[in-house]
């Protein structure tokens, strides 16, 4: 079955950390350009970060640079997002996506994991 399954979200206080995981199945993960995207309540989908197939090229939205780190383990078919120094404005449903090209354009997306940053 072709799917992406995210986990690791939760409720965290401002300044806290979370690590999101996304397990891929049913396709060649090691050949896939992967991204993390998010959607806050009442807002559109927003790009967070992306990583190329071998992990050598990583990109971030300006607001998360220096706080979030994307990585992948191709042997485990897993994508990660380490999120540190979380802010209330990071509150959103986080999704991993395959072949993300902006907006709602992707070839595959998971069901999402909720991240809530609040005191």
mmCIF file of N, CA and C in Angstrom:
data_model
loop_
_atom_site.group_PDB
_atom_site.id
_atom_site.type_symbol
_atom_site.label_atom_id
_atom_site.label_comp_id
_atom_site.label_asym_id
_atom_site.label_seq_id
_atom_site.Cartn_x
_atom_site.Cartn_y
_atom_site.Cartn_z
ATOM 1 N N UNK A 1 0.846 -1.199 0.000
ATOM 2 C CA UNK A 1 0.000 0.000 0.000
ATOM 3 C C UNK A 1 0.876 1.240 0.000
ATOM 4 N N UNK A 2 0.604 2.166 -0.904
ATOM 5 C CA UNK A 2 1.357 3.406 -0.996
ATOM 6 C C UNK A 2 0.835 4.367 0.061
ATOM 7 N N UNK A 3 1.669 4.708 1.027
ATOM 8 C CA UNK A 3 1.212 5.622 2.070
ATOM 9 C C UNK A 3 2.363 6.258 2.820
ATOM 10 N N UNK A 4 2.022 7.342 3.506
ATOM 11 C CA UNK A 4 2.907 8.039 4.431
ATOM 12 C C UNK A 4 2.180 8.139 5.761
ATOM 13 N N UNK A 5 2.860 7.780 6.849
ATOM 14 C CA UNK A 5 2.244 7.806 8.165
ATOM 15 C C UNK A 5 3.108 8.635 9.114
ATOM 16 N N UNK A 6 2.552 9.761 9.559
ATOM 17 C CA UNK A 6 3.265 10.648 10.473
ATOM 18 C C UNK A 6 2.965 10.303 11.929
ATOM 19 N N UNK A 7 3.905 10.648 12.786
ATOM 20 C CA UNK A 7 3.719 10.499 14.230
ATOM 21 C C UNK A 7 4.641 11.475 14.943
ATOM 22 N N UNK A 8 4.413 11.625 16.258
ATOM 23 C CA UNK A 8 5.314 12.432 17.061
ATOM 24 C C UNK A 8 4.778 13.782 17.485
ATOM 25 N N UNK A 9 3.599 14.139 17.016
ATOM 26 C CA UNK A 9 3.030 15.413 17.420
ATOM 27 C C UNK A 9 2.547 15.385 18.857
ATOM 28 N N UNK A 10 2.102 16.544 19.336
ATOM 29 C CA UNK A 10 1.594 16.623 20.701
ATOM 30 C C UNK A 10 1.494 18.047 21.168
ATOM 31 N N UNK A 11 1.245 18.186 22.464
ATOM 32 C CA UNK A 11 1.151 19.499 23.111
ATOM 33 C C UNK A 11 2.484 19.794 23.800
ATOM 34 N N UNK A 12 3.040 20.954 23.521
ATOM 35 C CA UNK A 12 4.325 21.323 24.101
ATOM 36 C C UNK A 12 4.299 22.799 24.467
ATOM 37 N N UNK A 13 5.040 23.166 25.503
ATOM 38 C CA UNK A 13 5.111 24.563 25.907
ATOM 39 C C UNK A 13 6.047 25.339 24.983
ATOM 40 N N UNK A 14 5.855 26.644 24.882
ATOM 41 C CA UNK A 14 6.792 27.457 24.096
ATOM 42 C C UNK A 14 8.229 27.223 24.556
ATOM 43 N N UNK A 15 9.122 27.087 23.573
ATOM 44 C CA UNK A 15 10.510 26.778 23.874
ATOM 45 C C UNK A 15 10.824 25.301 23.906
ATOM 46 N N UNK A 16 9.798 24.485 23.853
ATOM 47 C CA UNK A 16 9.992 23.040 23.915
ATOM 48 C C UNK A 16 10.369 22.436 22.572
ATOM 49 N N UNK A 17 10.503 21.117 22.570
ATOM 50 C CA UNK A 17 10.936 20.400 21.368
ATOM 51 C C UNK A 17 10.026 19.212 21.083
ATOM 52 N N UNK A 18 9.950 18.867 19.820
ATOM 53 C CA UNK A 18 9.276 17.657 19.372
ATOM 54 C C UNK A 18 10.042 17.094 18.186
ATOM 55 N N UNK A 19 9.937 15.797 17.986
ATOM 56 C CA UNK A 19 10.519 15.160 16.814
ATOM 57 C C UNK A 19 9.421 14.404 16.067
ATOM 58 N N UNK A 20 9.159 14.834 14.860
ATOM 59 C CA UNK A 20 8.164 14.181 14.022
ATOM 60 C C UNK A 20 8.826 13.109 13.166
ATOM 61 N N UNK A 21 8.083 12.044 12.921
ATOM 62 C CA UNK A 21 8.547 10.974 12.037
ATOM 63 C C UNK A 21 7.493 10.717 10.981
ATOM 64 N N UNK A 22 7.943 10.239 9.844
ATOM 65 C CA UNK A 22 7.035 9.890 8.747
ATOM 66 C C UNK A 22 7.581 8.619 8.102
ATOM 67 N N UNK A 23 6.818 7.550 8.213
ATOM 68 C CA UNK A 23 7.229 6.270 7.642
ATOM 69 C C UNK A 23 6.549 6.089 6.291
ATOM 70 N N UNK A 24 7.349 5.806 5.284
ATOM 71 C CA UNK A 24 6.850 5.634 3.928
ATOM 72 C C UNK A 24 6.771 4.160 3.560
ATOM 73 N N UNK A 25 5.796 3.817 2.734
ATOM 74 C CA UNK A 25 5.680 2.448 2.242
ATOM 75 C C UNK A 25 5.040 2.454 0.862
ATOM 76 N N UNK A 26 5.350 1.408 0.092
ATOM 77 C CA UNK A 26 4.715 1.225 -1.201
ATOM 78 C C UNK A 26 5.362 1.933 -2.366
ATOM 79 N N UNK A 27 6.452 2.640 -2.125
ATOM 80 C CA UNK A 27 7.165 3.307 -3.216
ATOM 81 C C UNK A 27 8.641 3.404 -2.846
ATOM 82 N N UNK A 28 9.442 3.817 -3.801
ATOM 83 C CA UNK A 28 10.879 3.901 -3.585
ATOM 84 C C UNK A 28 11.218 5.177 -2.826
ATOM 85 N N UNK A 29 11.254 5.079 -1.502
ATOM 86 C CA UNK A 29 11.485 6.251 -0.669
ATOM 87 C C UNK A 29 12.847 6.876 -0.949
ATOM 88 N N UNK A 30 13.857 6.052 -1.168
ATOM 89 C CA UNK A 30 15.211 6.578 -1.353
ATOM 90 C C UNK A 30 15.339 7.419 -2.617
ATOM 91 N N UNK A 31 14.408 7.291 -3.540
ATOM 92 C CA UNK A 31 14.418 8.084 -4.773
ATOM 93 C C UNK A 31 13.437 9.247 -4.739
ATOM 94 N N UNK A 32 12.839 9.499 -3.595
ATOM 95 C CA UNK A 32 11.782 10.499 -3.494
ATOM 96 C C UNK A 32 12.261 11.804 -2.848
ATOM 97 N N UNK A 33 11.889 12.907 -3.475
ATOM 98 C CA UNK A 33 12.061 14.238 -2.879
ATOM 99 C C UNK A 33 10.943 14.406 -1.858
ATOM 100 N N UNK A 34 11.305 14.686 -0.617
ATOM 101 C CA UNK A 34 10.332 14.718 0.470
ATOM 102 C C UNK A 34 10.291 16.086 1.138
ATOM 103 N N UNK A 35 9.146 16.398 1.710
ATOM 104 C CA UNK A 35 8.976 17.682 2.378
ATOM 105 C C UNK A 35 8.068 17.538 3.590
ATOM 106 N N UNK A 36 8.206 18.473 4.492
ATOM 107 C CA UNK A 36 7.244 18.684 5.575
ATOM 108 C C UNK A 36 6.473 19.961 5.236
ATOM 109 N N UNK A 37 5.171 19.879 5.354
ATOM 110 C CA UNK A 37 4.294 21.018 5.160
ATOM 111 C C UNK A 37 3.347 21.078 6.347
ATOM 112 N N UNK A 38 2.699 22.209 6.562
ATOM 113 C CA UNK A 38 1.809 22.345 7.712
ATOM 114 C C UNK A 38 0.616 23.215 7.372
ATOM 115 N N UNK A 39 -0.440 23.028 8.143
ATOM 116 C CA UNK A 39 -1.638 23.823 7.976
ATOM 117 C C UNK A 39 -2.155 24.245 9.336
ATOM 118 N N UNK A 40 -2.130 25.539 9.579
ATOM 119 C CA UNK A 40 -2.654 26.087 10.818
ATOM 120 C C UNK A 40 -4.161 26.279 10.685
ATOM 121 N N UNK A 41 -4.875 26.358 11.810
ATOM 122 C CA UNK A 41 -6.323 26.536 11.745
ATOM 123 C C UNK A 41 -6.711 27.760 10.931
ATOM 124 N N UNK A 42 -7.588 27.580 9.965
ATOM 125 C CA UNK A 42 -8.086 28.684 9.170
ATOM 126 C C UNK A 42 -7.128 29.216 8.115
ATOM 127 N N UNK A 43 -6.001 28.523 7.928
ATOM 128 C CA UNK A 43 -5.011 28.988 6.959
ATOM 129 C C UNK A 43 -4.740 27.920 5.906
ATOM 130 N N UNK A 44 -4.047 28.328 4.858
ATOM 131 C CA UNK A 44 -3.710 27.397 3.793
ATOM 132 C C UNK A 44 -2.487 26.569 4.127
ATOM 133 N N UNK A 45 -2.167 25.636 3.247
ATOM 134 C CA UNK A 45 -0.997 24.796 3.434
ATOM 135 C C UNK A 45 0.262 25.631 3.289
ATOM 136 N N UNK A 46 1.241 25.337 4.151
ATOM 137 C CA UNK A 46 2.470 26.129 4.183
ATOM 138 C C UNK A 46 3.682 25.209 4.131
ATOM 139 N N UNK A 47 4.635 25.566 3.298
ATOM 140 C CA UNK A 47 5.887 24.821 3.213
ATOM 141 C C UNK A 47 6.701 25.019 4.490
ATOM 142 N N UNK A 48 7.306 23.953 4.978
ATOM 143 C CA UNK A 48 8.169 24.041 6.155
ATOM 144 C C UNK A 48 9.615 23.735 5.780
ATOM 145 N N UNK A 49 9.829 22.571 5.168
ATOM 146 C CA UNK A 49 11.192 22.141 4.884
ATOM 147 C C UNK A 49 11.168 21.019 3.860
ATOM 148 N N UNK A 50 12.285 20.831 3.159
ATOM 149 C CA UNK A 50 12.373 19.749 2.184
ATOM 150 C C UNK A 50 13.780 19.189 2.128
ATOM 151 N N UNK A 51 13.887 17.988 1.582
ATOM 152 C CA UNK A 51 15.175 17.295 1.539
ATOM 153 C C UNK A 51 15.233 16.434 0.292
ATOM 154 N N UNK A 52 16.396 16.461 -0.357
ATOM 155 C CA UNK A 52 16.556 15.681 -1.562
ATOM 156 C C UNK A 52 16.866 14.224 -1.217
ATOM 157 N N UNK A 53 16.973 13.405 -2.248
ATOM 158 C CA UNK A 53 16.971 11.953 -2.061
ATOM 159 C C UNK A 53 18.067 11.442 -1.140
ATOM 160 N N UNK A 54 19.284 11.988 -1.285
ATOM 161 C CA UNK A 54 20.399 11.483 -0.478
ATOM 162 C C UNK A 54 20.640 12.321 0.767
ATOM 163 N N UNK A 55 19.781 13.290 1.018
ATOM 164 C CA UNK A 55 19.895 14.117 2.202
ATOM 165 C C UNK A 55 20.927 15.219 2.120
ATOM 166 N N UNK A 56 21.529 15.383 0.967
ATOM 167 C CA UNK A 56 22.610 16.350 0.835
ATOM 168 C C UNK A 56 22.112 17.779 0.667
ATOM 169 N N UNK A 57 20.880 17.960 0.248
ATOM 170 C CA UNK A 57 20.330 19.281 -0.001
ATOM 171 C C UNK A 57 19.071 19.457 0.838
ATOM 172 N N UNK A 58 19.121 20.409 1.763
ATOM 173 C CA UNK A 58 17.990 20.673 2.650
ATOM 174 C C UNK A 58 17.604 22.138 2.557
ATOM 175 N N UNK A 59 16.322 22.406 2.604
ATOM 176 C CA UNK A 59 15.834 23.772 2.550
ATOM 177 C C UNK A 59 14.778 23.999 3.624
ATOM 178 N N UNK A 60 14.664 25.249 4.064
ATOM 179 C CA UNK A 60 13.745 25.589 5.152
ATOM 180 C C UNK A 60 13.027 26.897 4.853
ATOM 181 N N UNK A 61 11.805 26.977 5.370
ATOM 182 C CA UNK A 61 11.106 28.255 5.398
ATOM 183 C C UNK A 61 11.868 29.167 6.353
ATOM 184 N N UNK A 62 11.891 30.458 6.053
ATOM 185 C CA UNK A 62 12.672 31.384 6.864
ATOM 186 C C UNK A 62 12.312 31.338 8.341
ATOM 187 N N UNK A 63 11.046 31.202 8.669
ATOM 188 C CA UNK A 63 10.616 31.288 10.069
ATOM 189 C C UNK A 63 11.078 30.103 10.913
ATOM 190 N N UNK A 64 11.521 29.009 10.282
ATOM 191 C CA UNK A 64 11.950 27.841 11.051
ATOM 192 C C UNK A 64 13.457 27.602 10.962
ATOM 193 N N UNK A 65 14.145 28.398 10.157
ATOM 194 C CA UNK A 65 15.600 28.228 10.031
ATOM 195 C C UNK A 65 16.278 28.392 11.384
ATOM 196 N N UNK A 66 17.190 27.478 11.693
ATOM 197 C CA UNK A 66 17.901 27.513 12.959
ATOM 198 C C UNK A 66 17.152 26.851 14.094
ATOM 199 N N UNK A 67 15.880 26.515 13.897
ATOM 200 C CA UNK A 67 15.082 25.856 14.941
ATOM 201 C C UNK A 67 14.682 24.433 14.540
ATOM 202 N N UNK A 68 14.399 24.223 13.265
ATOM 203 C CA UNK A 68 13.963 22.917 12.772
ATOM 204 C C UNK A 68 15.084 22.276 11.956
ATOM 205 N N UNK A 69 15.157 20.945 12.016
ATOM 206 C CA UNK A 69 16.120 20.195 11.217
ATOM 207 C C UNK A 69 15.423 19.011 10.561
ATOM 208 N N UNK A 70 15.515 18.953 9.250
ATOM 209 C CA UNK A 70 14.945 17.836 8.507
ATOM 210 C C UNK A 70 16.037 16.802 8.250
ATOM 211 N N UNK A 71 15.656 15.538 8.288
ATOM 212 C CA UNK A 71 16.599 14.467 7.986
ATOM 213 C C UNK A 71 15.821 13.263 7.476
ATOM 214 N N UNK A 72 16.557 12.292 6.973
ATOM 215 C CA UNK A 72 15.916 11.083 6.471
ATOM 216 C C UNK A 72 16.833 9.891 6.686
ATOM 217 N N UNK A 73 16.226 8.725 6.846
ATOM 218 C CA UNK A 73 16.951 7.471 6.944
ATOM 219 C C UNK A 73 16.387 6.568 5.844
ATOM 220 N N UNK A 74 17.069 6.505 4.726
ATOM 221 C CA UNK A 74 16.541 5.744 3.596
ATOM 222 C C UNK A 74 16.485 4.244 3.887
ATOM 223 N N UNK A 75 17.342 3.761 4.775
ATOM 224 C CA UNK A 75 17.304 2.344 5.139
ATOM 225 C C UNK A 75 16.035 1.994 5.910
ATOM 226 N N UNK A 76 15.490 2.987 6.599
ATOM 227 C CA UNK A 76 14.265 2.784 7.390
ATOM 228 C C UNK A 76 13.033 3.388 6.727
ATOM 229 N N UNK A 77 13.195 3.929 5.518
ATOM 230 C CA UNK A 77 12.074 4.571 4.810
ATOM 231 C C UNK A 77 11.394 5.622 5.679
ATOM 232 N N UNK A 78 12.174 6.404 6.380
ATOM 233 C CA UNK A 78 11.618 7.336 7.353
ATOM 234 C C UNK A 78 12.178 8.740 7.177
ATOM 235 N N UNK A 79 11.274 9.708 7.259
ATOM 236 C CA UNK A 79 11.589 11.134 7.221
ATOM 237 C C UNK A 79 11.381 11.696 8.616
ATOM 238 N N UNK A 80 12.250 12.620 9.023
ATOM 239 C CA UNK A 80 12.154 13.207 10.357
ATOM 240 C C UNK A 80 12.100 14.730 10.284
ATOM 241 N N UNK A 81 11.548 15.325 11.341
ATOM 242 C CA UNK A 81 11.630 16.766 11.533
ATOM 243 C C UNK A 81 11.863 17.012 13.019
ATOM 244 N N UNK A 82 13.064 17.435 13.356
ATOM 245 C CA UNK A 82 13.377 17.827 14.731
ATOM 246 C C UNK A 82 13.016 19.294 14.891
ATOM 247 N N UNK A 83 12.147 19.581 15.832
ATOM 248 C CA UNK A 83 11.664 20.940 16.036
ATOM 249 C C UNK A 83 12.059 21.398 17.439
ATOM 250 N N UNK A 84 12.892 22.415 17.502
ATOM 251 C CA UNK A 84 13.339 22.974 18.768
ATOM 252 C C UNK A 84 12.850 24.405 18.924
ATOM 253 N N UNK A 85 12.885 24.890 20.158
ATOM 254 C CA UNK A 85 12.471 26.269 20.442
ATOM 255 C C UNK A 85 11.122 26.592 19.786
ATOM 256 N N UNK A 86 10.161 25.732 20.014
ATOM 257 C CA UNK A 86 8.857 25.890 19.379
ATOM 258 C C UNK A 86 8.148 27.144 19.872
ATOM 259 N N UNK A 87 7.381 27.721 18.950
ATOM 260 C CA UNK A 87 6.637 28.956 19.219
ATOM 261 C C UNK A 87 5.142 28.689 19.019
ATOM 262 N N UNK A 88 4.287 29.496 19.637
ATOM 263 C CA UNK A 88 2.844 29.307 19.430
ATOM 264 C C UNK A 88 2.448 29.342 17.950
ATOM 265 N N UNK A 89 3.144 30.134 17.158
ATOM 266 C CA UNK A 89 2.812 30.226 15.734
ATOM 267 C C UNK A 89 3.203 28.989 14.935
ATOM 268 N N UNK A 90 3.900 28.040 15.571
ATOM 269 C CA UNK A 90 4.187 26.758 14.932
ATOM 270 C C UNK A 90 3.019 25.781 15.060
ATOM 271 N N UNK A 91 2.001 26.155 15.814
ATOM 272 C CA UNK A 91 0.844 25.287 15.990
ATOM 273 C C UNK A 91 0.166 25.023 14.650
ATOM 274 N N UNK A 92 0.028 23.752 14.316
ATOM 275 C CA UNK A 92 -0.539 23.364 13.017
ATOM 276 C C UNK A 92 -0.616 21.843 12.950
ATOM 277 N N UNK A 93 -1.294 21.360 11.921
ATOM 278 C CA UNK A 93 -1.188 19.951 11.564
ATOM 279 C C UNK A 93 -0.016 19.829 10.596
ATOM 280 N N UNK A 94 0.907 18.952 10.927
ATOM 281 C CA UNK A 94 2.103 18.763 10.110
ATOM 282 C C UNK A 94 1.940 17.500 9.264
ATOM 283 N N UNK A 95 2.279 17.640 7.995
ATOM 284 C CA UNK A 95 2.183 16.542 7.049
ATOM 285 C C UNK A 95 3.535 16.306 6.387
ATOM 286 N N UNK A 96 3.831 15.073 6.084
ATOM 287 C CA UNK A 96 4.942 14.822 5.172
ATOM 288 C C UNK A 96 4.354 14.624 3.779
ATOM 289 N N UNK A 97 5.101 15.036 2.795
ATOM 290 C CA UNK A 97 4.602 15.014 1.429
ATOM 291 C C UNK A 97 5.708 14.593 0.467
ATOM 292 N N UNK A 98 5.301 13.871 -0.542
ATOM 293 C CA UNK A 98 6.210 13.412 -1.596
ATOM 294 C C UNK A 98 6.073 14.321 -2.811
ATOM 295 N N UNK A 99 7.213 14.737 -3.349
ATOM 296 C CA UNK A 99 7.221 15.547 -4.573
ATOM 297 C C UNK A 99 6.424 16.840 -4.401
ATOM 298 N N UNK A 100 6.600 17.503 -3.273
ATOM 299 C CA UNK A 100 5.878 18.753 -3.016
ATOM 300 C C UNK A 100 6.401 19.862 -3.918
ATOM 301 N N UNK A 101 5.465 20.624 -4.545
ATOM 302 C CA UNK A 101 5.879 21.681 -5.459
ATOM 303 C C UNK A 101 5.197 23.005 -5.161
ATOM 304 N N UNK A 102 4.625 23.147 -3.957
ATOM 305 C CA UNK A 102 4.025 24.401 -3.559
ATOM 306 C C UNK A 102 2.525 24.300 -3.397
ATOM 307 N N UNK A 103 1.972 25.149 -2.537
ATOM 308 C CA UNK A 103 0.530 25.152 -2.312
ATOM 309 C C UNK A 103 0.029 23.794 -1.874
ATOM 310 N N UNK A 104 -0.943 23.271 -2.602
ATOM 311 C CA UNK A 104 -1.466 21.926 -2.338
ATOM 312 C C UNK A 104 -0.993 20.935 -3.382
ATOM 313 N N UNK A 105 0.151 21.177 -3.976
ATOM 314 C CA UNK A 105 0.677 20.336 -5.056
ATOM 315 C C UNK A 105 1.691 19.334 -4.520
ATOM 316 N N UNK A 106 1.340 18.052 -4.549
ATOM 317 C CA UNK A 106 2.211 16.959 -4.116
ATOM 318 C C UNK A 106 1.632 15.681 -4.718
ATOM 319 N N UNK A 107 2.442 14.631 -4.754
ATOM 320 C CA UNK A 107 1.939 13.376 -5.309
ATOM 321 C C UNK A 107 1.383 12.456 -4.224
ATOM 322 N N UNK A 108 1.799 12.697 -2.976
ATOM 323 C CA UNK A 108 1.315 11.860 -1.886
ATOM 324 C C UNK A 108 1.482 12.626 -0.588
ATOM 325 N N UNK A 109 0.519 12.517 0.310
ATOM 326 C CA UNK A 109 0.571 13.206 1.610
ATOM 327 C C UNK A 109 0.036 12.282 2.677
ATOM 328 N N UNK A 110 0.585 12.382 3.870
ATOM 329 C CA UNK A 110 0.099 11.574 4.972
ATOM 330 C C UNK A 110 -1.144 12.152 5.594
ATOM 331 N N UNK A 111 -1.571 11.545 6.694
ATOM 332 C CA UNK A 111 -2.801 11.985 7.360
ATOM 333 C C UNK A 111 -2.554 13.142 8.320
ATOM 334 N N UNK A 112 -1.301 13.384 8.629
ATOM 335 C CA UNK A 112 -0.939 14.515 9.471
ATOM 336 C C UNK A 112 -0.821 14.176 10.942
ATOM 337 N N UNK A 113 -0.077 15.010 11.662
ATOM 338 C CA UNK A 113 0.052 14.896 13.104
ATOM 339 C C UNK A 113 -0.060 16.299 13.694
ATOM 340 N N UNK A 114 -0.852 16.427 14.751
ATOM 341 C CA UNK A 114 -1.130 17.740 15.338
ATOM 342 C C UNK A 114 0.010 18.170 16.254
ATOM 343 N N UNK A 115 0.481 19.393 16.059
ATOM 344 C CA UNK A 115 1.456 20.019 16.947
ATOM 345 C C UNK A 115 0.796 21.266 17.534
ATOM 346 N N UNK A 116 0.726 21.304 18.862
ATOM 347 C CA UNK A 116 0.145 22.447 19.553
ATOM 348 C C UNK A 116 1.175 23.006 20.517
ATOM 349 N N UNK A 117 1.486 24.290 20.346
ATOM 350 C CA UNK A 117 2.461 24.962 21.206
ATOM 351 C C UNK A 117 1.709 25.984 22.047
ATOM 352 N N UNK A 118 1.619 25.710 23.324
ATOM 353 C CA UNK A 118 0.830 26.563 24.208
ATOM 354 C C UNK A 118 1.282 26.378 25.646
ATOM 355 N N UNK A 119 1.164 27.477 26.405
ATOM 356 C CA UNK A 119 1.477 27.390 27.831
ATOM 357 C C UNK A 119 0.206 27.132 28.641
#
